[in-house]
XYZ file of C-alpha atoms in Angstrom:
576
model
C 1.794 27.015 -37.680
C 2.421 30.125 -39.449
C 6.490 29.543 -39.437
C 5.933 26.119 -40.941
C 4.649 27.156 -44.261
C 7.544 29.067 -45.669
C 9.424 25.769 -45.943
C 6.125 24.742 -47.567
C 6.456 27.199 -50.077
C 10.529 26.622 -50.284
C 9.558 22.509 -51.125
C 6.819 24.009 -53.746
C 9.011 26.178 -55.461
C 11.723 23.909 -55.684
C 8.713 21.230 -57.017
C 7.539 23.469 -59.701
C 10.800 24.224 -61.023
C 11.622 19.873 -61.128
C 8.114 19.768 -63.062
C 9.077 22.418 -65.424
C 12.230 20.999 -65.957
C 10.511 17.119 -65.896
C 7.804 17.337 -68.400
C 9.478 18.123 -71.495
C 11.182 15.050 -71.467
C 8.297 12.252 -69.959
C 8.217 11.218 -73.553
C 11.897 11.176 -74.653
C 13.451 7.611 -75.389
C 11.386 4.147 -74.815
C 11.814 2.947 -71.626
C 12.193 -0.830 -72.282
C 14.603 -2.980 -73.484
C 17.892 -3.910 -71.923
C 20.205 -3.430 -75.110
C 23.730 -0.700 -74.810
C 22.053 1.547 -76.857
C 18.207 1.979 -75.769
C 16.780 5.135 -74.454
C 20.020 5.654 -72.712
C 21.246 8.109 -75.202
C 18.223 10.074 -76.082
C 16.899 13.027 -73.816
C 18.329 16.214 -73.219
C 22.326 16.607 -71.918
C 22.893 19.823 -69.426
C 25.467 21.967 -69.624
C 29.103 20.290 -68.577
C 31.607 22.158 -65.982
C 34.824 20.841 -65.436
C 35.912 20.287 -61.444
C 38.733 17.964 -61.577
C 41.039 18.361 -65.017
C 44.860 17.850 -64.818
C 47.391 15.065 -65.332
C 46.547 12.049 -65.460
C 42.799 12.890 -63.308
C 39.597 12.129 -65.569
C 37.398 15.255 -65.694
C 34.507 15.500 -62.879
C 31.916 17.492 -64.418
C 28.532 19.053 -63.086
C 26.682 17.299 -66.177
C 22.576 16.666 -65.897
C 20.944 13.986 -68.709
C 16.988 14.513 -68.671
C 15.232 11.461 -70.674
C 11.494 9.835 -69.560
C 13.049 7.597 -67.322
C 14.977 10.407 -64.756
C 11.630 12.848 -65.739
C 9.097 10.196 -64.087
C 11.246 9.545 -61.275
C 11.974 13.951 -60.597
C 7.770 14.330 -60.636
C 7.717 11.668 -57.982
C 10.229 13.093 -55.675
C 9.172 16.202 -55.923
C 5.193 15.748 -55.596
C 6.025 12.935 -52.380
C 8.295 15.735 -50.932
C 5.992 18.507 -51.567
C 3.232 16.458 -49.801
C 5.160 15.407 -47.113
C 5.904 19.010 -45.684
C 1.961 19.787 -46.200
C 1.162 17.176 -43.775
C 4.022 17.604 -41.449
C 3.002 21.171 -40.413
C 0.262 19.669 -38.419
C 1.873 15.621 -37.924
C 4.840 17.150 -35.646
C 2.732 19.571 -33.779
C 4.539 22.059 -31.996
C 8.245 20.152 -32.547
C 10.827 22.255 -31.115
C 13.111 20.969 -33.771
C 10.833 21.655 -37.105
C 13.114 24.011 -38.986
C 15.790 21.257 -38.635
C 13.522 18.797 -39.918
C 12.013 20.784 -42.625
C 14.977 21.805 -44.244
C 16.680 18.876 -44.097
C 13.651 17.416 -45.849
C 14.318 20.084 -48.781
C 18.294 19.205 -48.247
C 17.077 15.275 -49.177
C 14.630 15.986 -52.259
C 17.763 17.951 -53.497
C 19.927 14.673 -52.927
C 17.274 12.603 -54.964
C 17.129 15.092 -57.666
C 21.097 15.115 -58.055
C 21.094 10.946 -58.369
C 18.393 11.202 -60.911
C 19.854 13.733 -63.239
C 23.102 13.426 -62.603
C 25.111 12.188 -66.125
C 29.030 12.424 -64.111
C 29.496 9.373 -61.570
C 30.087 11.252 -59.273
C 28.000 13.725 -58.993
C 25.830 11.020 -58.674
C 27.636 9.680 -55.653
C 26.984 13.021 -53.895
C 23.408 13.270 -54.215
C 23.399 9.658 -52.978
C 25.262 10.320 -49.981
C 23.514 13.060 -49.167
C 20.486 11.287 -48.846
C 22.462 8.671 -46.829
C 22.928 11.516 -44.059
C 19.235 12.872 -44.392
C 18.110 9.781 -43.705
C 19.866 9.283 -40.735
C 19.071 12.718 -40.055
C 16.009 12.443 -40.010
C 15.037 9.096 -38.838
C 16.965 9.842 -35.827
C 14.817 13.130 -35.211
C 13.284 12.316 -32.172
C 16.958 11.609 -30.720
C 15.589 11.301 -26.958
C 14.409 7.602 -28.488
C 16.316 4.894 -27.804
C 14.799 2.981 -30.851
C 14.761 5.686 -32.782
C 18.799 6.668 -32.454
C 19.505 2.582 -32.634
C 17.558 2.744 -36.357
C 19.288 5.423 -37.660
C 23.001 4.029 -36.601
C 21.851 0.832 -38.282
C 20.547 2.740 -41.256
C 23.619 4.520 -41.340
C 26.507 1.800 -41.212
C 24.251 -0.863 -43.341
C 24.174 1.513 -46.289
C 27.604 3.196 -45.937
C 29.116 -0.389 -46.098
C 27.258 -1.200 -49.629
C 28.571 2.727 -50.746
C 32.085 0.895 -50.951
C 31.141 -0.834 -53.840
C 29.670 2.341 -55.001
C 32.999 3.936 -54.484
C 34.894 1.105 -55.591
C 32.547 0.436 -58.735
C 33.029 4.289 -59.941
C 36.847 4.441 -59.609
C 37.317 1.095 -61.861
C 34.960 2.456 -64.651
C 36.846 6.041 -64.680
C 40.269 3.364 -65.317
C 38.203 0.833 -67.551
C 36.115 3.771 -69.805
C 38.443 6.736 -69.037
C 35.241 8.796 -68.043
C 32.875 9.466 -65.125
C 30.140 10.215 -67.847
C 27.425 8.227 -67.951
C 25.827 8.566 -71.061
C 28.955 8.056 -72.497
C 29.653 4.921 -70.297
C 26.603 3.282 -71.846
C 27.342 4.407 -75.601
C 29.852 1.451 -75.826
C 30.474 -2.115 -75.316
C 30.365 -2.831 -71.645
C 33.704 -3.749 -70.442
C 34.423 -5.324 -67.022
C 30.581 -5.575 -66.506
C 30.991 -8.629 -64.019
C 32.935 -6.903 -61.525
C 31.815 -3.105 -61.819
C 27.801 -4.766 -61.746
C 28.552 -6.324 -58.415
C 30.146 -3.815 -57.113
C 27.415 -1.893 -58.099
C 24.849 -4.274 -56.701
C 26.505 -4.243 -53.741
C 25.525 -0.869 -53.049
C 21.656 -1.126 -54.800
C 21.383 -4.250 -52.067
C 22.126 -1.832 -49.145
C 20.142 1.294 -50.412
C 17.302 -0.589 -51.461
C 16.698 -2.695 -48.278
C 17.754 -6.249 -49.913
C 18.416 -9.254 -48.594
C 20.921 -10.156 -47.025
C 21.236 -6.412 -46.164
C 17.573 -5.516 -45.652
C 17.129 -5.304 -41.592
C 17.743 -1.684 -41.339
C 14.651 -0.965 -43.291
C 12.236 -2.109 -40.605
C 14.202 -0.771 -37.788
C 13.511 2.962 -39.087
C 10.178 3.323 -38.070
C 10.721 4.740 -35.078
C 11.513 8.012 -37.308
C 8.905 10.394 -37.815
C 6.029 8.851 -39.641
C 5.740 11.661 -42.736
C 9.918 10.206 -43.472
C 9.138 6.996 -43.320
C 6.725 7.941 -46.616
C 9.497 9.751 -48.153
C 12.130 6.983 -47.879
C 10.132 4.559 -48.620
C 8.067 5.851 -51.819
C 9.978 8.751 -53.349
C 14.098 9.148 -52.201
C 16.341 6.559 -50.883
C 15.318 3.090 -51.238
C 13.903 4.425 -54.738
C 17.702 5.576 -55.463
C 18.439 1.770 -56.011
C 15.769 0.735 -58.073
C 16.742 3.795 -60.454
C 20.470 3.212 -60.571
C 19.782 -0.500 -61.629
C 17.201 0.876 -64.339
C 19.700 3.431 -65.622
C 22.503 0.949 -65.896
C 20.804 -1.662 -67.238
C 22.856 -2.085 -70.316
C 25.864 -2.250 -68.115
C 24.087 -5.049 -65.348
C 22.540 -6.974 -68.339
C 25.932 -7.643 -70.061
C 26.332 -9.912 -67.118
C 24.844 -13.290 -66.580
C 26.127 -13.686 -63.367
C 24.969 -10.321 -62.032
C 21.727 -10.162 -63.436
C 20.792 -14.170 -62.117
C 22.536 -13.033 -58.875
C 20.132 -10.115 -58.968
C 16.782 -12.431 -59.680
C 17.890 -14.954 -56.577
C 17.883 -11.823 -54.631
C 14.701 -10.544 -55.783
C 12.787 -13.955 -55.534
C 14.371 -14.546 -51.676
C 13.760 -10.914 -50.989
C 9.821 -10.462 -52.552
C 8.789 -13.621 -50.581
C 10.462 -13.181 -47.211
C 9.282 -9.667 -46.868
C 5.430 -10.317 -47.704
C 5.941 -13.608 -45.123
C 7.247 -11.043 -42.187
C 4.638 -8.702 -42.959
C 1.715 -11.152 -42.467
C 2.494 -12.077 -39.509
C 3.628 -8.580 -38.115
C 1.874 -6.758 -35.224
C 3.208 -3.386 -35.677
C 1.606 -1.207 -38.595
C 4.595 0.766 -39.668
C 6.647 -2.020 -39.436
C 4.369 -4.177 -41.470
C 3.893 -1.496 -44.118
C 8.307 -1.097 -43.697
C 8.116 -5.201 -44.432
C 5.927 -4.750 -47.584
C 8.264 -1.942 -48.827
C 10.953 -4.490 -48.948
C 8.770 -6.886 -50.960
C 7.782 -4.778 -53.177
C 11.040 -3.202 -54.181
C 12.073 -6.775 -54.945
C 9.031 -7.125 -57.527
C 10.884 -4.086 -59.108
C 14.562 -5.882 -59.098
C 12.742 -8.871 -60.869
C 11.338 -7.176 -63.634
C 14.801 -5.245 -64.000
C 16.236 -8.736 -63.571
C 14.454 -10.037 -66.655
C 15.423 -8.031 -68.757
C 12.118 -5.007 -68.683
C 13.025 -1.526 -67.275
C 9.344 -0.153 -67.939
C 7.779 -2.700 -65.944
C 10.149 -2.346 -62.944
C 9.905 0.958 -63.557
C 6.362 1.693 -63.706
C 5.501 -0.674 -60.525
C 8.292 2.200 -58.618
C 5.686 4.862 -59.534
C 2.655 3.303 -58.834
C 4.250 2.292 -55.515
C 5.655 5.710 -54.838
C 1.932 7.001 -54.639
C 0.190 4.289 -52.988
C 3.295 3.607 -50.554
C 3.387 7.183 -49.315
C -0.286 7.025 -49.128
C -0.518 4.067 -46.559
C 2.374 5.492 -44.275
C 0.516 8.890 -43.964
C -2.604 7.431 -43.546
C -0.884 5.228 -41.067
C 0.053 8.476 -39.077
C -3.579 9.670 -39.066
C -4.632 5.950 -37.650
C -1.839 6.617 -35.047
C -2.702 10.641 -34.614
C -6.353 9.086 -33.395
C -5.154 6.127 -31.509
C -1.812 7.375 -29.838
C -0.089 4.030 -31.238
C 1.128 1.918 -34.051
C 0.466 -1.586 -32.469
C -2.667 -3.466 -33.875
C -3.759 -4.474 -30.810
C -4.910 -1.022 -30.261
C -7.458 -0.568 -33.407
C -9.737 -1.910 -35.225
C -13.859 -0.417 -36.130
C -12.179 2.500 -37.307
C -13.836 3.127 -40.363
C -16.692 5.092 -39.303
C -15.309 7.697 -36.790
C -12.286 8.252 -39.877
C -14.137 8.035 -42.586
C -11.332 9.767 -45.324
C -8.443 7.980 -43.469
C -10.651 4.659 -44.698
C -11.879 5.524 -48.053
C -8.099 6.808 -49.467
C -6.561 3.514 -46.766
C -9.070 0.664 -48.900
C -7.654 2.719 -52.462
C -3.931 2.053 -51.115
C -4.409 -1.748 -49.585
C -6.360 -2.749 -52.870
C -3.422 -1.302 -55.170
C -1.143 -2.775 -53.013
C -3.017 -6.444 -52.995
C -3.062 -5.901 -56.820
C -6.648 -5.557 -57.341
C -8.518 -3.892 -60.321
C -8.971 -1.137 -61.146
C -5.736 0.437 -59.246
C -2.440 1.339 -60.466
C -0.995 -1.415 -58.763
C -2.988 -3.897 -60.427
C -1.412 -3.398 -64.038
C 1.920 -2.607 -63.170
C 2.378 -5.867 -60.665
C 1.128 -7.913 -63.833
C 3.315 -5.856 -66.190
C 6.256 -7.513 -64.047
C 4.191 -11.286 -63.881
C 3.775 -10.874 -67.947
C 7.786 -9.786 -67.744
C 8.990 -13.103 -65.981
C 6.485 -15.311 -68.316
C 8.039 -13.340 -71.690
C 11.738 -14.266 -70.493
C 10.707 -17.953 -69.716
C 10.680 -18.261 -73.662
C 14.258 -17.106 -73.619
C 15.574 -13.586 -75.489
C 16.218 -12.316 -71.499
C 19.168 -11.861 -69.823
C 18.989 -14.636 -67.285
C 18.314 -18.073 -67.999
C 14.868 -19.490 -68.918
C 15.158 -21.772 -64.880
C 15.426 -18.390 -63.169
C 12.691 -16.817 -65.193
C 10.182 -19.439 -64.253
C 11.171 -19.418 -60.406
C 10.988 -15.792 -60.501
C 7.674 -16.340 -62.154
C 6.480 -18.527 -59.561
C 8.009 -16.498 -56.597
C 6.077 -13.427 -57.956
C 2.656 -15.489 -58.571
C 3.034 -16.964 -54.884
C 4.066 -13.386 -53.319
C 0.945 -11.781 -54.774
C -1.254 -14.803 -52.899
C 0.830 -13.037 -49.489
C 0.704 -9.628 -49.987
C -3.269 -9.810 -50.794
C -3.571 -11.571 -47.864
C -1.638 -9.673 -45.386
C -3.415 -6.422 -47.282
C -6.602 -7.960 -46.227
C -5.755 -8.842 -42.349
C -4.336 -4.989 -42.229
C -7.680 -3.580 -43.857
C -9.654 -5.732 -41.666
C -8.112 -5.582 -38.103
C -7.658 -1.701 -38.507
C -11.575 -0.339 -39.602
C -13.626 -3.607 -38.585
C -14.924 -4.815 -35.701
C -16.180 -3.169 -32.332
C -16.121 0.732 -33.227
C -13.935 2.407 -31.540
C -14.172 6.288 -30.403
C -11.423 8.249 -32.668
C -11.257 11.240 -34.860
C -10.063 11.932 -38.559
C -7.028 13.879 -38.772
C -6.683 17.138 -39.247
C -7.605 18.574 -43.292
C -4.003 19.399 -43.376
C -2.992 15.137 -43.122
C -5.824 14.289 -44.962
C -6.051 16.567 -48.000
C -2.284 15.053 -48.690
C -4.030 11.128 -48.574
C -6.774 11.886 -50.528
C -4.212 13.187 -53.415
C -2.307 10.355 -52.993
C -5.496 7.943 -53.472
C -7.045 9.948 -56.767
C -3.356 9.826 -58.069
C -2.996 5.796 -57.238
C -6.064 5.859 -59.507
C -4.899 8.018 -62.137
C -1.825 5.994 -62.654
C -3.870 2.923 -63.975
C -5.126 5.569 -66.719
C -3.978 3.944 -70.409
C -1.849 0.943 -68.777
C -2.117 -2.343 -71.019
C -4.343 -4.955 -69.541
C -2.742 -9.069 -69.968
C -5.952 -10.854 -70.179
C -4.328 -14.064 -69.017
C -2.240 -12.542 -66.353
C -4.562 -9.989 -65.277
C -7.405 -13.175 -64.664
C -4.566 -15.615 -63.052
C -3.439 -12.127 -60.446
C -7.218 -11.814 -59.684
C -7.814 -15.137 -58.713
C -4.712 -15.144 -56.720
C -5.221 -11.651 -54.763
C -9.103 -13.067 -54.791
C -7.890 -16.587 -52.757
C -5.932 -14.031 -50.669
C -8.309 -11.530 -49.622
C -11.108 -14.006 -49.600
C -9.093 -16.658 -47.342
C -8.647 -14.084 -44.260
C -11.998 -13.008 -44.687
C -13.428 -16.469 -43.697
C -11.049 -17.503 -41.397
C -12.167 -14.191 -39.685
C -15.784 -14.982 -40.096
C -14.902 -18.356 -38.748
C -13.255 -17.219 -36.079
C -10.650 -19.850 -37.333
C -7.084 -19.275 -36.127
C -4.926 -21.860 -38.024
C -2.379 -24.224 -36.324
C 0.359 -22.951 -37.748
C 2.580 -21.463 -34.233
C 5.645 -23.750 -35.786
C 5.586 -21.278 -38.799
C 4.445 -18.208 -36.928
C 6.657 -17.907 -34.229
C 10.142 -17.915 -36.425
C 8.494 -15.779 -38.768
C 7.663 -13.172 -36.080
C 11.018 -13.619 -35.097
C 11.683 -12.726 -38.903
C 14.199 -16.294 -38.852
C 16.437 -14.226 -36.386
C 18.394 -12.787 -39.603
C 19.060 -9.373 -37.721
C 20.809 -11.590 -34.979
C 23.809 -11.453 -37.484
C 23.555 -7.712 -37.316
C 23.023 -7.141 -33.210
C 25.304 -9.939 -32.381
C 27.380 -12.120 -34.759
C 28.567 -9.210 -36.559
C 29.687 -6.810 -33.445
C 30.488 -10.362 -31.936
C 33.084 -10.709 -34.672
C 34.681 -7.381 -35.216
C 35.207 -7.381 -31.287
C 37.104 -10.477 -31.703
C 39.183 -8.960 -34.968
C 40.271 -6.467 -32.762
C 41.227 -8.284 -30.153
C 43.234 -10.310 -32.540
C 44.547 -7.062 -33.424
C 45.827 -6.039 -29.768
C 47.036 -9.202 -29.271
C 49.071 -8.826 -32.239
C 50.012 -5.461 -31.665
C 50.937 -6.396 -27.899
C 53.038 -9.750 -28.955
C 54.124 -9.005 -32.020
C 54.544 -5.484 -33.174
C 55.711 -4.191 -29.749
C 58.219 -6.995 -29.183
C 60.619 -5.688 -31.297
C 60.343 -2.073 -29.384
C 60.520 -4.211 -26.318
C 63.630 -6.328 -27.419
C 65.673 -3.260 -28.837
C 64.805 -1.806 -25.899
C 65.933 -4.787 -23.282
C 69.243 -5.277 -25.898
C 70.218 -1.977 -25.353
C 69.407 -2.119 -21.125
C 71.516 -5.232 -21.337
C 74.536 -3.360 -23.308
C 74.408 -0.668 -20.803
C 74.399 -2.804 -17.795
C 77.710 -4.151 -19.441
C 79.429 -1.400 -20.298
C 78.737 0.062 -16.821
C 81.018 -2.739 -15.078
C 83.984 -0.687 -16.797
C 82.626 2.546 -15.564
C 83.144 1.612 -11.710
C 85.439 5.353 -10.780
C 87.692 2.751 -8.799
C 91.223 3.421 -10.207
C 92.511 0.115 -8.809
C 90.264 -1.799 -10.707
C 91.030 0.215 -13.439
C 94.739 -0.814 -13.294
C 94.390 -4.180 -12.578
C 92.058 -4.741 -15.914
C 94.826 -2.740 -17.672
C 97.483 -4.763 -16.537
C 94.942 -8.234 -17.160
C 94.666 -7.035 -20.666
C 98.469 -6.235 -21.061
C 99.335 -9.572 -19.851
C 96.598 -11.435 -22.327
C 98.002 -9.242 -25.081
C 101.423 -10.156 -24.731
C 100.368 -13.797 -23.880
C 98.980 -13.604 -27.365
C 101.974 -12.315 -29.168
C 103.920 -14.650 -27.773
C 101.959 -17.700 -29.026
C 100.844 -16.118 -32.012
C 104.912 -15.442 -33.088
């Protein structure tokens, strides 16, 4: 145990120097609005070094920008990261591997930190690769997993395919702006905004877990339970959500992007809160309502209000890492993940339940936790831009509207069936985790609290959300009582199934590249290497002729002289 703590102490150091460098700024700039020249400009520019000058290259510089918006999101890495290694020095036991995993951990807060404050594409780009390979990294820790190695190659390819458009996106605003900057990106008209913002969505879609490229989410839970809270509340999937935020200026100069954006959110929020109610596996229901959730975050972004989007990505942070480490201590007691194999848990883990009910209820939106007022900030969002002054239409507003209003009715709901089929019922022998995992949750729960502290309260959308998460919560609670189990197997089983989308990704799509490369051996066998084949039969042929005259038989020699002498002169002759 002893060993473990100096990369404690490494994570704290490098989380007290992000806070010192973070709080300064919490208040620079407002943090809502859409317009070119919002907060974007305001907060504090680091020094610039120049990588890349010469010719015709733009400059690459190693330039931070520090406003509220990058402060909130460096205090949530940081604190998430910093409570992540506490718990993992008793989570992982006596892992063999542990320095790996612990500094690779550091190695991915570093990545975060580089995407937040980065103001120089791509320096950007780096930190968000790196976290690309952490993740894989560490997802793919226990690599003696089947499952486990499977997630992480999935992880891996998904999100490197949507870093083209990254890639892609970055080159054509260095040739459209003539900088990397960003801050100075954002200072002027947007230019190009259709193509660079779906580019750019392109690669938010793959970080961030969205539909259509949102399988590889769920299929990294096999990774160690203590990552899954770090990718899924402080670092990667987080990434997107930020670079959306950041950009918004540039995305929201776009119709097309921005209602492209809001389809995605609406299919995304709905489907994800569906699969996770009817999910038997804990982390991968919790993986499921990650997915969901991040969508509620495009929407408000979608609509046109970076403080709502961005303030549901905090509250989330905390009570999103909260529920995956107290979903290690459930599985610490139980030896499993599955359902099936808890429930009446609530009095032999009496922490794991109190700081688990704070996390479910500020997930199912109810008062008084953080979640609450920051889903409703994003429900008061959509109803704002229904009366137009948004950046989609007033038709996309009211469907995301009613897409958010009817994914709050699922996610209370599948809240309550988790809350219920975990610490209800016959009690079941178990023990709490160890201080070390629990100290970590119980943070997590006070801050999930905290975080509703001075948030605005919508009367009218704060009463409508409470009736909905109240229909929710109160629906599975008597169909439980009842003993009622509804006939609904035609909806169940496809949903279970989650509609079979990830059948594009484990067999239509290697289905399809192994036919493109047949295609391309057949082409290269038939087509390219015919002409190496004919050359080479022309000049076999050529050969074979010219050896006839090379027979070493002098006779024959000096009768095809005296042939061609005779034609020759035959020629003359008739020619004259």
């Amino acid at each position: 145990m002893s060993r473990r703590w100096p990369y404690v102490a490494v994570t704290a150091v490098l989380a007290v120097l992000t806070t010192v460098w973070a709080i300064p700024h919490l208040d620079d700039g407002a943090a809502t609005g859409y317009s070119p020249l919002s907060d974007l400009t305001s907060g504090q520019a680091g020094a610039i070094h120049v990588w890349i000058r010469g010719g015709d290259l733009l400059g690459v510089s190693l330039a931070t920008h520090i406003d509220g918006l990058a402060a909130s999101l460096l205090l949530l890495a940081a604190g998430v990261a910093l409570l992540v290694q506490i718990y993992s020095t008793a989570y992982l036991g006596d892992d063999p591997r542990y320095r790996s995993y612990a500094s690779i951990v550091i190695l991915f807060l570093l990545g975060m930190i580089a995407v937040v404050a980065a103001d120089d594409f791509f320096v950007l780009l780096i930190g968000w690769e790196v976290m690309g390979l952490c993740s894989y990294l560490l997802i793919s820790h226990e690599w003696g997993k089947e499952p486990a190695r499977a997630g992480a190659v999935k992880a891996f390819l998904i999100t490197r395919f949507g870093d083209l458009g990254m890639l892609i996106a970055i080159l054509t605003i260095g040739q459209t702006y003539g900088t990397y900057r960003i801050s100075e990106v954002l200072a002027v008209e947007p230019q190009h905004a259709t193509g660079i913002g779906l580019l750019l969505l392109l690669a938010v879609v793959a970080k961030s877990a969205q539909f259509p490229l949102h399988t590889w989410l769920p299929d990294a839970m096999p990774g160690p339970t203590p990552i899954s809270a770090l990718i899924h509340a402080a670092t990667m999937v987080a990434a997107g959500v930020y670079l959306v935020a950041r950009l918004l200026p540039l995305f929201a100069a776009s119709e097309l992007v921005m209602t492209l954006l809001a389809l995605i959110a609406c299919t995304t929020m709905l489907m994800g809160a569906l699969f996770a109610l009817t999910g038997s596996d804990l982390k991968r229901i919790l993986a499921w309502s990650t997915v969901s959730q991040l969508a509620y975050m495009f929407a408000a972004l979608a609509v046109g209000d970076r403080a709502a989007g961005i303030d549901h990505l905090l509250s989330h942070g905390a009570f999103k890492a909260l529920l995956f480490l107290a979903a290690g201590c459930l599985m610490h007691a139980v030896g499993t993940s599955a359902l099936s194999s808890m429930g009446g848990l609530r009095l032999s883990m009496p922490a794991t339940f109190a700081a688990t009910t704070v996390g479910l209820a500020a997930l199912a939106g109810v008062v008084p936790t953080s979640g609450f007022f920051t889903k409703d900030e994003i429900i008061a969002a959509a109803h704002r831009a229904t009366e137009g002054d948004a950046p989609v239409s007033a038709g996309i507003a009211w469907l995301v509207l009613v897409v958010a209003l009817v994914t709050a009715f699922v996610t209370a709901a599948y809240a309550a069936r988790l809350w219920v089929t975990v610490f209800f019922g016959p009690a079941q022998q178990a023990h709490d985790a160890p201080r070390t995992m629990t100290l970590p949750i119980v943070i997590l729960a006070i801050t999930t609290l905290a975080l509703s502290i001075g948030k605005p309260v919508h009367l009218g959308v704060g009463l409508l959300t409470t009736f909905v998460a109240a229909a929710g919560i109160g629906l599975v609670w008597w169909l439980r009582e009842r003993r009622i189990r509804l006939p609904l197997d035609w909806l169940r089983r496809p949903l279970r199934a989650e509609l079979g989308i990830d059948t594009a990704f484990t067999r239509w799509i290697p289905a399809m590249f192994a036919g493109a490369a047949r295609a391309v051996v057949v082409i290269d066998r038939d087509g390219v290497d015919s002409y190496s084949r004919s050359t080479s039969y022309g000049a076999e042929l050529g050969s074979r002729l010219l050896n006839l005259g090379q027979s070493k038989n002098v006779q024959r020699y000096a009768s095809a002289l005296a042939v061609g002498v005779l034609v020759l002169a035959a020629f003359a002759v008739v020619w004259s």
